[in-house]
Amino acid sequence: MATPGAAPASSSRRSEIRSSTRRSGVRRRCQWLLYWVPVLFICSILCWSYYAYIVQLCLLTMANVGEQVMCLIAYHLFFSMFVWSYWKTIFTLPMHPSKEFHLTYADKELLEREPRGETHQEVLKRAAKDLPIYTRTMSGAIRYCDRCQLIKPDRCHHCSACDKCILKMDHHCPWVNNCVGFSNYKFFLLFLAYSLLYCLFIAATDLQYFIKFWTNGLSDTQAKFHIMFLFFAAAMFSISLSSLFGYHCWLVSKNKSTLEAFRAPIFRHGTDKNGFSLGFSKNLRQVFGDEKKYWLLPVFSSLGDGCSFPTCLVTQDLEQASTPSGLTSSNKNENHHFPAKPLRDSQSHLLTDPHSWTETNASIEKNKLGMSNPALTMENET
C-alpha cells in the first residue's frame, strides 16, 4: 500500500529535476555565447579595418591611381591569408587520443570496483605495456586521466574548457574559441604571422596620411578619423602580435609547447626540458612538414599522428640501467639510446640521421628489459 504523501513527493522531485535541467541548459547556452565574444570582437575589428582601409583610405583619400592599385592588391593578399588561417584555427577540431590509449571496459570496471593500490598498478601496467609513451608524472608514474579514462599519450593534456584530452596541447585560446594543439598549431602560427603582416602593412601605408592628419594636410572629412584610428589600432596590434609570434617561433625552434615551456616534460630518467628537441631543422619540419610548398598555406602538413613523438634522450633510461653481460657500448657518453617502445612509422624517419642515432644489439636488449621491468610504478594523474 502506498504511503500517503509519497506520490506528491515523487512529483515534486521530478519537477525539481526538470527545473535543474532547464537551468543547466540555459547556463550552457550562455557560456557558449560568452566563449564567442572574443571571436566576434576580432571579426568586428577586421570588418571595420576593411572598410576604413579600402573605402576611406584607398578610394577616398589616395590620389595616385598606381598607389591605389598596389595597395588594394597587397591588402587583399594579406587579408585573405589572414582570414583563411584564422578560420582554420577556429574550426579545426582538436585531435583526441586514439582508441588504443583508452582502457577496455573490463579494465574500467576493475579500476572502479577495486580500491587504489596494486590492482590499479597492474591494470595500468598491462594497458601501457605496448604503448609508445615515455613521459611520466612528477612521481614517475604513468600519466592517466581519470576524467577521460585513458592513458595520456606524450605531450597530451586534459583541457578544462573543452573537457577533453588534447593531443600535443599548447593552450586554450579564447581569441579563437578553440584548443590549440597538434591538429591546428600550424594554422595558429600562420594566423599570428599573417595578422602581424596585415597590421604592419596597414601601419606602413597609412603612416604618411596619419602624419598629414596632425599637420592639417587632409581635407576635413570623416576619413580623417578613420585614418587616425586605423593607424593606432594597427600599431598597437603589431606590437602585441610581434611579441606573441616571436615567442611561438622560439617554441617551434626548441620543439616545445607553451605548457612544456612552463613545466618541462618528465621522462623516466628525470626532467628534460629539451627532451623532444631534434635540432632546428627537424623541429621546424615536425610542425610544417617536409614539403616546403605547403609551409605558408593553412593546409595541414604536420608530421606524425599526434600520439607519439621522437625524443633526443641522451641520458640512459633508469629502467634500462641493467645491461646483459657481454653487451656493452663502446662510448656511453656519446651513444643515444632509443626509448623502450618503438616509435610510429610516421615519426621514426625524423631520426634517420646516422650522426645522431645509433641502434645496436645492446640497446635492443636494454629495451626488452625496460619493457618487462616489474618495478615500474604507475599512478593516476588528475
Short mmCIF file of C-alpha atoms in Angstrom, two decimals:
data_model
loop_
_atom_site.label_atom_id
_atom_site.label_comp_id
_atom_site.label_asym_id
_atom_site.label_seq_id
_atom_site.Cartn_x
_atom_site.Cartn_y
_atom_site.Cartn_z
CA MET A 1 0.00 0.00 0.00
CA ALA A 2 1.39 3.41 -0.97
CA THR A 3 2.43 5.72 1.78
CA PRO A 4 0.35 8.92 1.96
CA GLY A 5 2.29 11.82 0.52
CA ALA A 6 4.68 9.58 -1.49
CA ALA A 7 3.15 10.49 -4.86
CA PRO A 8 3.28 14.27 -4.29
CA ALA A 9 6.88 13.94 -3.09
CA SER A 10 7.86 11.97 -6.19
CA SER A 11 6.15 14.51 -8.44
CA SER A 12 7.95 17.35 -6.66
CA ARG A 13 11.24 15.57 -7.12
CA ARG A 14 10.66 15.17 -10.86
CA SER A 15 9.73 18.83 -11.09
CA GLU A 16 12.97 19.82 -9.36
CA ILE A 17 15.00 17.65 -11.76
CA ARG A 18 13.31 19.24 -14.80
CA SER A 19 13.90 22.70 -13.40
CA SER A 20 17.55 21.93 -12.70
CA THR A 21 17.98 20.55 -16.22
CA ARG A 22 16.49 23.70 -17.75
CA ARG A 23 18.75 25.92 -15.66
CA SER A 24 21.75 23.86 -16.66
CA GLY A 25 20.79 24.13 -20.33
CA VAL A 26 20.39 27.90 -20.09
CA ARG A 27 23.74 28.20 -18.34
CA ARG A 28 25.48 26.16 -21.04
CA ARG A 29 23.96 28.30 -23.80
CA CYS A 30 25.06 31.48 -22.04
CA GLN A 31 28.58 30.11 -21.65
CA TRP A 32 28.61 29.14 -25.33
CA LEU A 33 27.69 32.70 -26.31
CA LEU A 34 30.30 34.20 -23.99
CA TYR A 35 33.01 31.99 -25.48
CA TRP A 36 32.33 33.51 -28.90
CA VAL A 37 32.56 37.14 -27.72
CA PRO A 38 36.36 37.44 -28.29
CA VAL A 39 35.99 35.95 -31.78
CA LEU A 40 33.16 38.35 -32.62
CA PHE A 41 35.30 41.23 -31.35
CA ILE A 42 38.17 40.27 -33.68
CA CYS A 43 35.75 39.87 -36.59
CA SER A 44 34.21 43.29 -35.95
CA ILE A 45 37.64 44.93 -35.83
CA LEU A 46 38.55 43.15 -39.06
CA CYS A 47 35.38 44.28 -40.84
CA TRP A 48 35.86 47.88 -39.73
CA SER A 49 39.52 47.86 -40.79
CA TYR A 50 38.48 46.58 -44.24
CA TYR A 51 36.01 49.45 -44.65
CA ALA A 52 38.40 52.07 -43.27
CA TYR A 53 41.33 50.98 -45.42
CA ILE A 54 39.57 50.16 -48.70
CA VAL A 55 36.89 52.84 -48.78
CA GLN A 56 38.14 55.70 -46.63
CA LEU A 57 41.88 55.44 -47.29
CA CYS A 58 42.37 53.86 -50.73
CA LEU A 59 39.30 55.04 -52.64
CA LEU A 60 38.56 58.42 -51.00
CA THR A 61 41.93 59.66 -49.78
CA MET A 62 44.68 58.34 -52.08
CA ALA A 63 45.04 60.50 -55.17
CA ASN A 64 47.59 58.40 -57.06
CA VAL A 65 45.94 55.62 -59.08
CA GLY A 66 49.09 53.49 -59.13
CA GLU A 67 49.35 53.69 -55.36
CA GLN A 68 45.70 52.71 -55.06
CA VAL A 69 46.11 49.62 -57.24
CA MET A 70 49.25 48.43 -55.48
CA CYS A 71 47.75 48.92 -52.02
CA LEU A 72 44.49 47.20 -52.98
CA ILE A 73 46.28 44.14 -54.39
CA ALA A 74 48.70 43.79 -51.47
CA TYR A 75 45.98 44.44 -48.90
CA HIS A 76 43.67 41.76 -50.25
CA LEU A 77 46.53 39.25 -50.34
CA PHE A 78 47.30 39.78 -46.63
CA PHE A 79 43.62 39.99 -45.77
CA SER A 80 42.72 36.72 -47.48
CA MET A 81 45.61 34.80 -45.90
CA PHE A 82 44.75 36.28 -42.51
CA VAL A 83 41.09 35.27 -42.74
CA TRP A 84 41.92 31.83 -44.15
CA SER A 85 44.37 30.94 -41.37
CA TYR A 86 42.08 32.41 -38.69
CA TRP A 87 39.15 30.35 -39.99
CA LYS A 88 41.22 27.16 -39.97
CA THR A 89 42.44 27.81 -36.44
CA ILE A 90 38.90 28.31 -35.17
CA PHE A 91 37.09 25.48 -36.92
CA THR A 92 39.72 22.74 -37.00
CA LEU A 93 38.65 20.28 -34.32
CA PRO A 94 41.31 19.30 -31.78
CA MET A 95 42.53 15.73 -32.05
CA HIS A 96 42.00 13.29 -29.18
CA PRO A 97 43.91 10.14 -28.23
CA SER A 98 43.18 7.11 -30.37
CA LYS A 99 41.31 4.05 -29.11
CA GLU A 100 44.46 2.17 -28.15
CA PHE A 101 45.03 4.63 -25.30
CA HIS A 102 41.56 4.06 -23.86
CA LEU A 103 41.07 1.39 -21.24
CA THR A 104 38.91 -1.58 -22.09
CA TYR A 105 35.50 -1.96 -20.47
CA ALA A 106 36.85 -4.73 -18.22
CA ASP A 107 39.80 -2.59 -17.10
CA LYS A 108 37.48 0.31 -16.34
CA GLU A 109 35.34 -1.94 -14.19
CA LEU A 110 38.41 -3.13 -12.30
CA LEU A 111 39.52 0.43 -11.61
CA GLU A 112 36.07 1.41 -10.36
CA ARG A 113 35.49 -1.70 -8.27
CA GLU A 114 38.89 -2.17 -6.62
CA PRO A 115 40.48 0.31 -4.19
CA ARG A 116 43.51 2.20 -5.38
CA GLY A 117 46.60 0.08 -4.98
CA GLU A 118 48.20 -2.94 -6.60
CA THR A 119 45.18 -3.69 -8.79
CA HIS A 120 45.30 -0.23 -10.33
CA GLN A 121 49.00 -0.56 -10.96
CA GLU A 122 48.61 -3.92 -12.62
CA VAL A 123 45.76 -2.70 -14.83
CA LEU A 124 47.68 0.38 -15.99
CA LYS A 125 50.89 -1.60 -16.40
CA ARG A 126 49.17 -4.08 -18.68
CA ALA A 127 47.42 -1.35 -20.70
CA ALA A 128 50.57 0.78 -21.15
CA LYS A 129 52.96 -2.07 -21.86
CA ASP A 130 52.94 -1.71 -25.66
CA LEU A 131 52.07 1.98 -25.98
CA PRO A 132 54.67 4.47 -27.29
CA ILE A 133 54.78 6.62 -24.15
CA TYR A 134 57.93 7.90 -22.48
CA THR A 135 56.81 10.78 -20.26
CA ARG A 136 55.78 10.34 -16.65
CA THR A 137 54.25 12.26 -13.77
CA MET A 138 56.38 14.01 -11.17
CA SER A 139 56.32 10.83 -9.08
CA GLY A 140 57.46 8.71 -12.03
CA ALA A 141 54.04 7.18 -12.67
CA ILE A 142 52.15 6.64 -15.92
CA ARG A 143 50.12 9.72 -16.89
CA TYR A 144 46.46 8.72 -16.58
CA CYS A 145 43.33 10.86 -16.99
CA ASP A 146 40.53 9.92 -14.62
CA ARG A 147 38.12 12.21 -16.46
CA CYS A 148 38.56 10.62 -19.89
CA GLN A 149 39.60 7.22 -18.51
CA LEU A 150 42.62 6.88 -20.78
CA ILE A 151 46.39 6.73 -20.60
CA LYS A 152 47.70 10.07 -21.81
CA PRO A 153 50.00 9.99 -24.83
CA ASP A 154 53.17 12.04 -24.66
CA ARG A 155 52.52 15.81 -24.75
CA CYS A 156 48.77 15.23 -24.30
CA HIS A 157 46.90 17.20 -21.62
CA HIS A 158 43.33 17.49 -20.42
CA CYS A 159 41.72 20.83 -21.30
CA SER A 160 39.28 22.01 -18.65
CA ALA A 161 37.48 24.29 -21.13
CA CYS A 162 36.97 21.55 -23.74
CA ASP A 163 36.68 18.83 -21.07
CA LYS A 164 38.72 16.50 -23.27
CA CYS A 165 42.30 15.29 -23.59
CA ILE A 166 44.01 17.18 -26.45
CA LEU A 167 46.95 15.79 -28.41
CA LYS A 168 50.07 17.96 -28.09
CA MET A 169 48.07 20.63 -26.34
CA ASP A 170 49.66 24.07 -26.43
CA HIS A 171 46.96 26.17 -24.78
CA HIS A 172 43.27 27.01 -24.94
CA CYS A 173 42.97 30.31 -26.81
CA PRO A 174 39.87 32.46 -26.14
CA TRP A 175 40.58 34.57 -29.25
CA VAL A 176 39.86 31.56 -31.46
CA ASN A 177 37.48 29.81 -29.03
CA ASN A 178 39.38 26.61 -29.57
CA CYS A 179 42.13 24.48 -28.13
CA VAL A 180 45.45 24.96 -29.93
CA GLY A 181 47.11 21.58 -30.31
CA PHE A 182 48.53 19.10 -32.78
CA SER A 183 45.73 19.46 -35.36
CA ASN A 184 45.78 23.28 -35.66
CA TYR A 185 49.09 24.52 -34.23
CA LYS A 186 50.46 25.22 -37.72
CA PHE A 187 47.29 27.19 -38.52
CA PHE A 188 47.69 29.16 -35.29
CA LEU A 189 51.27 30.09 -36.19
CA LEU A 190 50.21 31.21 -39.67
CA PHE A 191 47.34 33.17 -38.13
CA LEU A 192 49.83 35.05 -35.94
CA ALA A 193 52.18 35.60 -38.88
CA TYR A 194 49.58 36.88 -41.35
CA SER A 195 47.79 39.01 -38.77
CA LEU A 196 51.14 40.61 -37.92
CA LEU A 197 51.92 41.25 -41.60
CA TYR A 198 48.40 42.60 -42.08
CA CYS A 199 48.81 45.11 -39.26
CA LEU A 200 52.34 46.11 -40.31
CA PHE A 201 51.20 46.69 -43.88
CA ILE A 202 48.30 48.88 -42.78
CA ALA A 203 50.51 50.87 -40.40
CA ALA A 204 53.21 51.38 -43.06
CA THR A 205 50.86 52.52 -45.84
CA ASP A 206 48.73 54.63 -43.52
CA LEU A 207 51.66 56.41 -41.86
CA GLN A 208 52.02 59.28 -44.33
CA TYR A 209 48.30 60.07 -44.12
CA PHE A 210 48.41 59.79 -40.35
CA ILE A 211 51.13 62.46 -40.35
CA LYS A 212 49.05 64.64 -42.67
CA PHE A 213 46.21 64.35 -40.18
CA TRP A 214 48.30 66.06 -37.49
CA THR A 215 49.70 68.65 -39.90
CA ASN A 216 46.26 69.53 -41.25
CA GLY A 217 47.18 68.12 -44.65
CA LEU A 218 43.95 66.18 -45.03
CA SER A 219 40.57 67.54 -46.00
CA ASP A 220 38.09 67.88 -43.16
CA THR A 221 36.02 64.71 -43.73
CA GLN A 222 35.14 61.62 -41.74
CA ALA A 223 38.07 59.84 -43.44
CA LYS A 224 40.42 61.74 -41.11
CA PHE A 225 39.17 59.91 -38.06
CA HIS A 226 39.14 56.50 -39.76
CA ILE A 227 42.74 57.04 -40.86
CA MET A 228 43.81 58.08 -37.37
CA PHE A 229 42.16 55.19 -35.53
CA LEU A 230 43.27 52.73 -38.23
CA PHE A 231 46.91 53.62 -37.64
CA PHE A 232 46.58 53.44 -33.86
CA ALA A 233 44.86 50.05 -33.99
CA ALA A 234 47.36 48.60 -36.48
CA ALA A 235 50.34 49.86 -34.49
CA MET A 236 49.08 48.53 -31.16
CA PHE A 237 48.16 45.13 -32.57
CA SER A 238 51.53 44.95 -34.32
CA ILE A 239 53.37 45.37 -31.02
CA SER A 240 51.38 42.70 -29.20
CA LEU A 241 51.39 40.26 -32.13
CA SER A 242 55.13 40.62 -32.73
CA SER A 243 55.94 39.56 -29.17
CA LEU A 244 53.48 36.64 -29.29
CA PHE A 245 54.65 35.47 -32.71
CA GLY A 246 58.29 35.74 -31.67
CA TYR A 247 57.61 33.64 -28.58
CA HIS A 248 55.94 30.88 -30.58
CA CYS A 249 58.76 30.92 -33.14
CA TRP A 250 61.13 30.26 -30.25
CA LEU A 251 58.88 27.43 -29.05
CA VAL A 252 58.94 25.85 -32.52
CA SER A 253 62.73 26.12 -32.73
CA LYS A 254 63.01 24.27 -29.39
CA ASN A 255 60.13 21.86 -30.13
CA LYS A 256 58.20 22.92 -27.05
CA SER A 257 54.59 23.72 -26.34
CA THR A 258 53.50 26.58 -24.11
CA LEU A 259 52.71 24.10 -21.34
CA GLU A 260 56.13 22.44 -21.70
CA ALA A 261 57.86 25.82 -21.55
CA PHE A 262 56.30 26.44 -18.14
CA ARG A 263 56.74 22.86 -16.89
CA ALA A 264 59.37 20.70 -18.55
CA PRO A 265 58.30 17.17 -19.52
CA ILE A 266 59.37 14.39 -17.18
CA PHE A 267 60.84 11.22 -18.60
CA ARG A 268 61.81 8.03 -16.80
CA HIS A 269 65.32 9.32 -16.25
CA GLY A 270 64.03 12.66 -14.94
CA THR A 271 63.07 16.13 -16.17
CA ASP A 272 64.40 17.13 -19.57
CA LYS A 273 63.34 20.50 -20.94
CA ASN A 274 64.78 19.67 -24.37
CA GLY A 275 63.66 16.05 -24.48
CA PHE A 276 61.65 16.45 -27.69
CA SER A 277 64.07 18.79 -29.49
CA LEU A 278 65.70 17.22 -32.57
CA GLY A 279 67.53 20.29 -33.84
CA PHE A 280 66.14 23.41 -35.52
CA SER A 281 65.55 21.90 -38.97
CA LYS A 282 63.76 18.77 -37.73
CA ASN A 283 61.77 20.75 -35.17
CA LEU A 284 60.54 23.03 -37.95
CA ARG A 285 59.64 20.09 -40.18
CA GLN A 286 57.69 18.42 -37.40
CA VAL A 287 55.26 21.37 -37.37
CA PHE A 288 55.27 22.45 -41.03
CA GLY A 289 56.01 19.17 -42.78
CA ASP A 290 58.56 18.02 -45.34
CA GLU A 291 57.07 19.78 -48.39
CA LYS A 292 58.03 23.45 -48.32
CA LYS A 293 55.35 24.39 -50.85
CA TYR A 294 52.76 23.94 -48.08
CA TRP A 295 54.58 25.82 -45.34
CA LEU A 296 52.93 29.20 -45.97
CA LEU A 297 49.46 27.78 -46.63
CA PRO A 298 46.92 26.93 -43.90
CA VAL A 299 46.83 23.31 -45.06
CA PHE A 300 47.61 20.52 -42.62
CA SER A 301 51.10 19.18 -43.28
CA SER A 302 52.49 18.43 -39.81
CA LEU A 303 54.34 15.15 -39.37
CA GLY A 304 53.04 12.28 -37.28
CA ASP A 305 49.74 11.35 -35.73
CA GLY A 306 50.00 13.40 -32.51
CA CYS A 307 50.11 10.30 -30.30
CA SER A 308 53.86 9.66 -30.37
CA PHE A 309 56.89 11.86 -30.83
CA PRO A 310 60.59 11.14 -31.31
CA THR A 311 62.87 12.14 -28.46
CA CYS A 312 66.54 13.02 -28.23
CA LEU A 313 67.24 11.34 -24.90
CA VAL A 314 70.97 11.30 -24.21
CA THR A 315 70.68 10.11 -20.62
CA GLN A 316 70.30 6.39 -20.12
CA ASP A 317 66.82 5.30 -19.10
CA LEU A 318 66.72 4.25 -15.46
CA GLU A 319 64.54 1.29 -16.40
CA GLN A 320 67.21 0.16 -18.84
CA ALA A 321 70.12 0.55 -16.45
CA SER A 322 70.98 -3.13 -16.27
CA THR A 323 72.88 -4.48 -19.29
CA PRO A 324 73.38 -8.19 -20.00
CA SER A 325 76.91 -9.42 -19.65
CA GLY A 326 78.94 -9.19 -22.81
CA LEU A 327 76.78 -6.39 -24.25
CA THR A 328 78.46 -3.08 -23.53
CA SER A 329 78.53 0.14 -25.52
CA SER A 330 81.85 1.48 -26.66
CA ASN A 331 81.15 5.05 -25.65
CA LYS A 332 78.35 5.60 -23.08
CA ASN A 333 78.66 9.35 -23.15
CA GLU A 334 78.10 9.69 -26.90
CA ASN A 335 75.54 7.00 -27.72
CA HIS A 336 71.87 7.98 -27.95
CA HIS A 337 69.57 5.26 -26.65
CA PHE A 338 66.22 4.51 -28.18
CA PRO A 339 63.23 4.53 -25.83
CA ALA A 340 61.80 1.23 -24.66
CA LYS A 341 58.90 1.17 -27.11
CA PRO A 342 59.15 1.75 -30.86
CA LEU A 343 58.10 5.00 -32.47
CA ARG A 344 55.36 5.07 -35.04
CA ASP A 345 56.48 4.93 -38.68
CA SER A 346 55.27 8.48 -39.30
CA GLN A 347 57.74 9.83 -36.74
CA SER A 348 60.72 7.48 -36.99
CA HIS A 349 62.06 8.99 -40.21
CA LEU A 350 62.94 12.15 -38.30
CA LEU A 351 65.59 10.15 -36.51
CA THR A 352 67.40 8.75 -39.55
CA ASP A 353 70.47 10.94 -39.12
CA PRO A 354 73.35 8.45 -38.67
CA HIS A 355 75.41 11.01 -36.77
CA SER A 356 72.75 11.46 -34.09
CA TRP A 357 71.30 8.00 -33.53
CA THR A 358 72.83 4.50 -33.43
CA GLU A 359 70.95 1.29 -32.87
CA THR A 360 72.95 -1.66 -31.52
CA ASN A 361 72.14 -5.09 -30.21
CA ALA A 362 72.90 -3.82 -26.74
CA SER A 363 70.19 -1.14 -26.95
CA ILE A 364 67.70 -3.69 -28.24
CA GLU A 365 68.35 -5.95 -25.26
CA LYS A 366 68.05 -3.00 -22.93
CA ASN A 367 64.70 -2.11 -24.47
CA LYS A 368 63.41 -5.60 -23.78
CA LEU A 369 64.48 -5.33 -20.18
CA GLY A 370 62.82 -1.93 -19.83
CA MET A 371 59.52 -3.24 -21.16
CA SER A 372 59.44 -6.16 -18.75
CA ASN A 373 60.64 -4.33 -15.65
CA PRO A 374 58.20 -5.20 -12.84
CA ALA A 375 59.41 -2.35 -10.67
CA LEU A 376 57.63 0.29 -12.76
CA THR A 377 55.18 2.21 -10.59
CA MET A 378 52.10 3.82 -12.05
CA GLU A 379 49.61 6.16 -10.53
CA ASN A 380 46.62 8.15 -11.69
CA GLU A 381 47.02 11.76 -12.68
CA THR A 382 44.02 14.02 -12.47
#
